[in-house]
CSV table of N, CA and C and ligand atoms in Angstrom, one decimal:
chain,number,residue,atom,x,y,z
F,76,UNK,N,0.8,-1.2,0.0
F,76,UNK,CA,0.0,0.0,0.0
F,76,UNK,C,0.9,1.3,0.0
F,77,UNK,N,0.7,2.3,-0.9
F,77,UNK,CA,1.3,3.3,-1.1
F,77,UNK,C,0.7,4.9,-0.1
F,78,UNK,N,1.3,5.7,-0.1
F,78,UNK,CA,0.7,7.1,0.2
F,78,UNK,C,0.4,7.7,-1.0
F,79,UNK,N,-0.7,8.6,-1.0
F,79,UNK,CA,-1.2,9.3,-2.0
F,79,UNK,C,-1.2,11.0,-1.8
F,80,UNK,N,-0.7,11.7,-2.7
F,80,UNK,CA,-0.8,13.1,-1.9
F,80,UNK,C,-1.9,13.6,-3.0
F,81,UNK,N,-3.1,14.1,-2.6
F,81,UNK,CA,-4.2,14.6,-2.8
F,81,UNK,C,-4.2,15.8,-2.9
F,82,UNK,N,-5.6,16.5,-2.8
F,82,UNK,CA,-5.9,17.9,-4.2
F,82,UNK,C,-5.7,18.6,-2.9
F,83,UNK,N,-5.6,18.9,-1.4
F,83,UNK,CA,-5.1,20.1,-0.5
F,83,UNK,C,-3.2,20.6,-1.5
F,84,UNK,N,-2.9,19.7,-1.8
F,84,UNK,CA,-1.6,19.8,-2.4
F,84,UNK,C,-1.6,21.4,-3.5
F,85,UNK,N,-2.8,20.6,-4.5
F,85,UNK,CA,-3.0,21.5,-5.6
F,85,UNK,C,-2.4,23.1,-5.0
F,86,UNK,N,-1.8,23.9,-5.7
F,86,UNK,CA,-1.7,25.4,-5.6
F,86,UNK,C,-0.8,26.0,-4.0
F,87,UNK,N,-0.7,24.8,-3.5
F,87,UNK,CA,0.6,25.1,-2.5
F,87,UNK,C,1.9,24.5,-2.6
F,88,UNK,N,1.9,23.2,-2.9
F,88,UNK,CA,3.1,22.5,-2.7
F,88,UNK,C,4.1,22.8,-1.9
F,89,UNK,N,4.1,23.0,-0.8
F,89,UNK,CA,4.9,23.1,0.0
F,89,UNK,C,6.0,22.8,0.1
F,90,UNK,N,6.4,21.5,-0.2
F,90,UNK,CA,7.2,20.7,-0.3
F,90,UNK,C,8.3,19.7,1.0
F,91,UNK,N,7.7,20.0,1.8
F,91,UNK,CA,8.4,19.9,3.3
F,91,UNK,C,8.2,18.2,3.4
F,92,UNK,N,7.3,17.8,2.4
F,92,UNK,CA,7.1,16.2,2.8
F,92,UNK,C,8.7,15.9,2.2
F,93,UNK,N,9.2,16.3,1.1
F,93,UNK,CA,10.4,15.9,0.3
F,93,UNK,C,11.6,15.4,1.3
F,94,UNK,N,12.0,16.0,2.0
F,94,UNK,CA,12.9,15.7,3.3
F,94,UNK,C,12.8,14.4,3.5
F,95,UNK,N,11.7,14.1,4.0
F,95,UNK,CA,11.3,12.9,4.6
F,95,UNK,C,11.3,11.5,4.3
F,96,UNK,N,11.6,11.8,2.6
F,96,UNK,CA,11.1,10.8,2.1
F,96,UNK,C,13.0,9.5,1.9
F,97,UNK,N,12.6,8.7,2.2
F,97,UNK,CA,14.3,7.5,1.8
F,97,UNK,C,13.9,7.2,0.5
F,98,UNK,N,13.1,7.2,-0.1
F,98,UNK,CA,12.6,6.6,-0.9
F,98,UNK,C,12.7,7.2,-2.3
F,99,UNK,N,12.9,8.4,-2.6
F,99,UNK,CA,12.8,9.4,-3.2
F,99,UNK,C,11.9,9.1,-4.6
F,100,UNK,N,10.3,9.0,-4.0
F,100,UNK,CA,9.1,8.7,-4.5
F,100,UNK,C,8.4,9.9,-4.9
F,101,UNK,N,8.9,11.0,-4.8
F,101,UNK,CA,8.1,12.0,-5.1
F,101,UNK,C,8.4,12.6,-6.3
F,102,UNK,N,7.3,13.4,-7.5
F,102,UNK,CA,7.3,13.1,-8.3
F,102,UNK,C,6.6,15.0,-8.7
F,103,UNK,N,7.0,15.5,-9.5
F,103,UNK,CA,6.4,17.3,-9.6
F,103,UNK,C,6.1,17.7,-10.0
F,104,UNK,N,4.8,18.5,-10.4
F,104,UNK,CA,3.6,18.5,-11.2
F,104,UNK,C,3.8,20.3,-11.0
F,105,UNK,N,3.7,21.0,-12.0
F,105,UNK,CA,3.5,22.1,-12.4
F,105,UNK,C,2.8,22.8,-11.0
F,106,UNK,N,1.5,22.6,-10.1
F,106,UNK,CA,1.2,22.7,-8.8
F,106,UNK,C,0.7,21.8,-7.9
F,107,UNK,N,1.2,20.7,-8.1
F,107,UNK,CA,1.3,19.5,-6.9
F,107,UNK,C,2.5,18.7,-6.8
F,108,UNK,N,2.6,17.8,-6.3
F,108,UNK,CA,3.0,16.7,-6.5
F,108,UNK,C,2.4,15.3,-6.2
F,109,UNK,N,2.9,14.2,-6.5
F,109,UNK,CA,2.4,13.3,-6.4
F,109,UNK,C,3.2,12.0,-5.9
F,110,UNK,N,3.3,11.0,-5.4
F,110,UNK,CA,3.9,9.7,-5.1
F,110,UNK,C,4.2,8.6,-6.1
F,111,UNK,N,5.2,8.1,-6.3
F,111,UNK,CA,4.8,6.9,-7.2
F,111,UNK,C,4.5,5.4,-6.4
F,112,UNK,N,3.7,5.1,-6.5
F,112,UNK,CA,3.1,4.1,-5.7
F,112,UNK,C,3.9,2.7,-6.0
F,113,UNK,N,4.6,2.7,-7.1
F,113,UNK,CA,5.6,1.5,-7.0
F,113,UNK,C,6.8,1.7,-6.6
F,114,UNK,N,7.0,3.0,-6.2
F,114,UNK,CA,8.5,2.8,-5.5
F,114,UNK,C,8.2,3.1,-3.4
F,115,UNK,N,7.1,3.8,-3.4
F,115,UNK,CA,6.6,4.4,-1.9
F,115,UNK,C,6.6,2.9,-1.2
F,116,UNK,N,7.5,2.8,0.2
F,116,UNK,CA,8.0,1.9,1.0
F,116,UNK,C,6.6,2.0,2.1
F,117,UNK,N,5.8,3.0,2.0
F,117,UNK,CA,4.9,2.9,3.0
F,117,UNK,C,5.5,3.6,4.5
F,118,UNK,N,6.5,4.1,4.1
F,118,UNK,CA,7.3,4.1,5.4
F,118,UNK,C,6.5,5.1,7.1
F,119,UNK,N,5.4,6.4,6.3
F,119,UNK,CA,4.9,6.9,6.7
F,119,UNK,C,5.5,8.4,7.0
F,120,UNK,N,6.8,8.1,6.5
F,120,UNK,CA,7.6,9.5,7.5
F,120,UNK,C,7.2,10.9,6.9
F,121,UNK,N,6.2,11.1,5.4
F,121,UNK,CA,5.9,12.0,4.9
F,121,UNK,C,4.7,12.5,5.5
F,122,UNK,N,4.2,11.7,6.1
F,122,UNK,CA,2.5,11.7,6.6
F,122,UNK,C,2.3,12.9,7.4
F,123,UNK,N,3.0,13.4,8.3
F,123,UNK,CA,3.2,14.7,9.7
F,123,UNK,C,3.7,15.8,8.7
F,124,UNK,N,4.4,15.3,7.6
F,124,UNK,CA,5.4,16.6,7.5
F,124,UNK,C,4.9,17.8,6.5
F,125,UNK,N,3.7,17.4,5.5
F,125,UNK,CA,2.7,18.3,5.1
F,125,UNK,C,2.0,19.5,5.4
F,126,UNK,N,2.1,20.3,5.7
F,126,UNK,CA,1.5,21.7,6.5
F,126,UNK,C,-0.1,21.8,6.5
F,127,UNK,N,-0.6,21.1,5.2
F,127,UNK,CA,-2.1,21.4,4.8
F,127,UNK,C,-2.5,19.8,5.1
F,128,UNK,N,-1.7,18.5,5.1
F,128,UNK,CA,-2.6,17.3,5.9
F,128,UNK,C,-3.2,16.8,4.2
F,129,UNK,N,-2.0,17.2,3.3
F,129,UNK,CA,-2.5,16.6,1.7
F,129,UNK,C,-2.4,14.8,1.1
F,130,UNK,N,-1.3,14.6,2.2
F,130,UNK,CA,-1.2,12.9,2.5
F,130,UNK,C,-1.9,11.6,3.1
F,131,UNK,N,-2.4,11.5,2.3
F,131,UNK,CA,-2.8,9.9,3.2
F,131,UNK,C,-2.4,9.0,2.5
F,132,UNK,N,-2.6,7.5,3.5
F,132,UNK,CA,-2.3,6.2,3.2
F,132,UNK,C,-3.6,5.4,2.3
F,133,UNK,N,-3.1,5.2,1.1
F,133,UNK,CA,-3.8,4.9,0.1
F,133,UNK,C,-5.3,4.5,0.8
F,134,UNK,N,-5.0,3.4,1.8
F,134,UNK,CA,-6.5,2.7,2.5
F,134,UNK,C,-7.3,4.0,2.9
F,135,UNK,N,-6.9,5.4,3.3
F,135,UNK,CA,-7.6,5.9,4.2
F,135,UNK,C,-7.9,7.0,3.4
F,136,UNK,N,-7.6,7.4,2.1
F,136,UNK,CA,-7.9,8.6,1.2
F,136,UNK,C,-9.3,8.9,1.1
F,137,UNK,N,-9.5,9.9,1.3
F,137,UNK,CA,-11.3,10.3,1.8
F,137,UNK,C,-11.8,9.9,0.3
F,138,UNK,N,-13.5,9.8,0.5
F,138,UNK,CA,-13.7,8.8,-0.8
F,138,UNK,C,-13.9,10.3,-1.7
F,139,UNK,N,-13.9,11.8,-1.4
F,139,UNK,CA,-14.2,12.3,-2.5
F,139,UNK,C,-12.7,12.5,-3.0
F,140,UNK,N,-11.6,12.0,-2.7
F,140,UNK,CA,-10.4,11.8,-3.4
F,140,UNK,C,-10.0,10.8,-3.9
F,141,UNK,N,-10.5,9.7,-3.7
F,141,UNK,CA,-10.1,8.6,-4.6
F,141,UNK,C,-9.7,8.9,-6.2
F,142,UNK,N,-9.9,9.5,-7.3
F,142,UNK,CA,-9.3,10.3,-8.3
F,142,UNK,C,-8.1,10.1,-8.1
F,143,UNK,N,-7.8,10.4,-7.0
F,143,UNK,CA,-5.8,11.0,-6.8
F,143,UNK,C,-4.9,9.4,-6.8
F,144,UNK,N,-5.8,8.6,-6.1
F,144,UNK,CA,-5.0,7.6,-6.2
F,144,UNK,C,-4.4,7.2,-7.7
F,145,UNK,N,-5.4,6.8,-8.5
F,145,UNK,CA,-4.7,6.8,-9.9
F,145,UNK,C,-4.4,7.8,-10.7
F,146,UNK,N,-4.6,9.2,-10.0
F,146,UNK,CA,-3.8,10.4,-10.5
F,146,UNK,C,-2.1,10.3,-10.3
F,147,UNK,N,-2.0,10.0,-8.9
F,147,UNK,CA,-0.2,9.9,-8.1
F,147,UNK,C,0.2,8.7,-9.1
F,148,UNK,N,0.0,7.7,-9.2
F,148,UNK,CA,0.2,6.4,-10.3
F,148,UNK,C,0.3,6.7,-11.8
F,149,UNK,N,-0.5,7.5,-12.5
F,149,UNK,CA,-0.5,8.5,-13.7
F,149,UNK,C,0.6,9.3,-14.0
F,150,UNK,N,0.8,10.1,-12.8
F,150,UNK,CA,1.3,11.4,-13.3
F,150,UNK,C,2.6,11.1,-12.8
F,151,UNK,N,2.9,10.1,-11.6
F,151,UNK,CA,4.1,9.4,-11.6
F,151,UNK,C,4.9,9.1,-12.6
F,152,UNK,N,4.4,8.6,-13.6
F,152,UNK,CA,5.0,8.1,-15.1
F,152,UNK,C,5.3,9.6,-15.9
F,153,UNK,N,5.0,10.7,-15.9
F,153,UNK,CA,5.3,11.9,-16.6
F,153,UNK,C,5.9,12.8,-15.7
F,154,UNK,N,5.5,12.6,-15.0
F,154,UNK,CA,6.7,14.2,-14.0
F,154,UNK,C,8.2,13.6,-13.6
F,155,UNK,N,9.2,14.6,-13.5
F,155,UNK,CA,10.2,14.8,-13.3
F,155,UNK,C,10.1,14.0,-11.7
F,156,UNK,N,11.2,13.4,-11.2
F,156,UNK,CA,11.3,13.2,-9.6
F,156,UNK,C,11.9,14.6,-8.8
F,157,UNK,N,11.7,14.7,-7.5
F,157,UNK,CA,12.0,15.5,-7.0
F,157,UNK,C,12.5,15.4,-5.7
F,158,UNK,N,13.2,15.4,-5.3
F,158,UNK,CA,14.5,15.3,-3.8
F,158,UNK,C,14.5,16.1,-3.2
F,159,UNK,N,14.4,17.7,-3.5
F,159,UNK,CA,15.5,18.6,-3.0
F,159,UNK,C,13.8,19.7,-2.6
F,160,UNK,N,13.8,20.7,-1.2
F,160,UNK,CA,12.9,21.2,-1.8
F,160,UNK,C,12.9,22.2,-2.0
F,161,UNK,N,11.5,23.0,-2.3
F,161,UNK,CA,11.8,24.3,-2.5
F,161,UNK,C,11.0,25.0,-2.3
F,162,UNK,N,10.8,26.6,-2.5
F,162,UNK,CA,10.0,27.4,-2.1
F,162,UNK,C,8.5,27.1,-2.5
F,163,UNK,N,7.6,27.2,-1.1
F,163,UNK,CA,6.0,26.7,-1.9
F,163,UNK,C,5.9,27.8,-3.2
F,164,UNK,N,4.8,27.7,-3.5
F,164,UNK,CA,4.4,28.5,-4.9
F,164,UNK,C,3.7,29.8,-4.1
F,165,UNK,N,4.0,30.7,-5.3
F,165,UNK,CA,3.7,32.1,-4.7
F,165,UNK,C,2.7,32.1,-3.8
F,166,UNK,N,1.0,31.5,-4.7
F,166,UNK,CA,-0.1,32.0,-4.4
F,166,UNK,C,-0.5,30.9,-3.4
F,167,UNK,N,0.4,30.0,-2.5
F,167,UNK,CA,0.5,28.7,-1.7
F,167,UNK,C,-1.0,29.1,-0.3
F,168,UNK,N,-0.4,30.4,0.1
F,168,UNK,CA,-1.2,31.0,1.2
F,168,UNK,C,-2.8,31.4,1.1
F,169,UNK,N,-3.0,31.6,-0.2
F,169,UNK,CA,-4.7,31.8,-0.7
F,169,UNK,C,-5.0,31.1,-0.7
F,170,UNK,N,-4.2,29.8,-1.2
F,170,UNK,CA,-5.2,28.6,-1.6
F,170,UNK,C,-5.4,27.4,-0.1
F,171,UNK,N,-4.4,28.0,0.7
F,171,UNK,CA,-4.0,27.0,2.0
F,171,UNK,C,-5.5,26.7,2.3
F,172,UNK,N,-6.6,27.1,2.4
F,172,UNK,CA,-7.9,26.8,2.7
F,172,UNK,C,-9.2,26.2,2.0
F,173,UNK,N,-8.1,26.9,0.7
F,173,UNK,CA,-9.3,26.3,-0.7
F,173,UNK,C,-9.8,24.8,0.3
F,174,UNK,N,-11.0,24.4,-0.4
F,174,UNK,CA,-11.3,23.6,-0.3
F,174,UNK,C,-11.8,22.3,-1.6
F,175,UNK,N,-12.3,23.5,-2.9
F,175,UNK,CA,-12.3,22.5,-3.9
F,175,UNK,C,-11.4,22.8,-5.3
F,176,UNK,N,-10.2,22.4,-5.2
F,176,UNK,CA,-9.3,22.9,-6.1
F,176,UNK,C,-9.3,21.6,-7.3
F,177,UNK,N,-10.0,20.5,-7.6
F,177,UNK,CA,-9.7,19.7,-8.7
F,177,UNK,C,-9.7,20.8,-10.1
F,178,UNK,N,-10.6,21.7,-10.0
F,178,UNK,CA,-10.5,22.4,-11.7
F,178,UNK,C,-9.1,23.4,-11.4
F,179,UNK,N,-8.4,23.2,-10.6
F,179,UNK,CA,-7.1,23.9,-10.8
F,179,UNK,C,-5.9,23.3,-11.4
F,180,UNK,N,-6.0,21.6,-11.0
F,180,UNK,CA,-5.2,20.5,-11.4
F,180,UNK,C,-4.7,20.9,-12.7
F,181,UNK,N,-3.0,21.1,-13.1
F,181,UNK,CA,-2.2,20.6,-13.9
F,181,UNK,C,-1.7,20.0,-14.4
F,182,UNK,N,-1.5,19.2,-15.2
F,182,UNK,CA,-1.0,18.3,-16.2
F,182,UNK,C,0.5,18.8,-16.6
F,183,UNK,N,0.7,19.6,-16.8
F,183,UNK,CA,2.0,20.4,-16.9
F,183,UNK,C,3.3,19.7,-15.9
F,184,UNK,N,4.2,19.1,-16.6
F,184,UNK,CA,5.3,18.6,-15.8
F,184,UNK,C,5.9,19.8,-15.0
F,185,UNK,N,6.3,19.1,-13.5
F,185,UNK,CA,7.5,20.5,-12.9
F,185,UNK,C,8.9,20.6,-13.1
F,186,UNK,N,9.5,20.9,-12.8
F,186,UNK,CA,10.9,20.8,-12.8
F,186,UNK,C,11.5,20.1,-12.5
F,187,UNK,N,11.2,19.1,-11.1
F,187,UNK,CA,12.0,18.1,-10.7
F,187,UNK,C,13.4,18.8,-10.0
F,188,UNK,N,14.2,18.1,-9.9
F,188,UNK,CA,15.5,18.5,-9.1
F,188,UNK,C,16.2,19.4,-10.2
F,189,UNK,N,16.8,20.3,-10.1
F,189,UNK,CA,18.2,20.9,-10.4
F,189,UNK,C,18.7,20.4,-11.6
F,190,UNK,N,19.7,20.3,-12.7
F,190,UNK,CA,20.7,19.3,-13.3
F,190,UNK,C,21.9,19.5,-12.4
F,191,UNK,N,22.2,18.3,-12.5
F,191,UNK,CA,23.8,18.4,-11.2
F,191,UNK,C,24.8,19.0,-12.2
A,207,F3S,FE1,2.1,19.1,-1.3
A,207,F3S,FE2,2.1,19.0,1.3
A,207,F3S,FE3,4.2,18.0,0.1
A,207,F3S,S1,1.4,20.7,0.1
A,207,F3S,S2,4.3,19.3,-1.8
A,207,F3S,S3,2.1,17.2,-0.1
A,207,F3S,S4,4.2,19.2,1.9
């Protein structure tokens, strides 16, 4: 069973789960990110480290997020990986409360790490 990071993500990305992860399962979407569920160890250590509580454990993803589960698995396969983190996105603090952001969702790959 994998972690899934869901639509609180959308328009903040924080990025503070990135640290956490041994695994380096995280994956960067133009304003989210996502997990890839074939490499996520389950380990949990990303679960706390979220500011907005965008993570859950695949079993426990609220049912109006279920979408995201095969979104993180999806978009896993096209985005860049991501290690290292970085500054949330400008407008991170407006949206910290949104509550229904799916029509915000981008398709748009992020950056991913750096080139070394
Ligand atoms: Fe997103 Fe939370 Fe990580 S907002 S980038 S899941 S810290």
């Amino acid at each position: 069973m994998a972690h899934v990071v869901t639509e609180r993500c959308i328009k903040c990305k924080y990025t503070d789960c990135i640290v956490s992860c041994p695994a380096m399962c995280f994956h960067e979407g133009a304003n989210m990110l996502v997990i890839d569920p074939d490499e996520c160890i389950d380990c949990r250590a990303c679960l706390d480290k979220c500011p907005v509580q965008a993570i859950y454990p695949e079993s426990e993803v609220p049912a109006k997020w279920l979408r995201y589960i095969r979104l993180n698995r999806d978009m896993a396969q096209q985005w860049p990986v991501i290690t290292y983190p970085k500054p949330a996105m400008a407008e991170s603090e407006d949206f910290r409360e949104s509550r229904e952001k799916w029509e915000l969702f981008d398709e748009t790959p992020g950056a991913g790490d750096p080139e070394p």
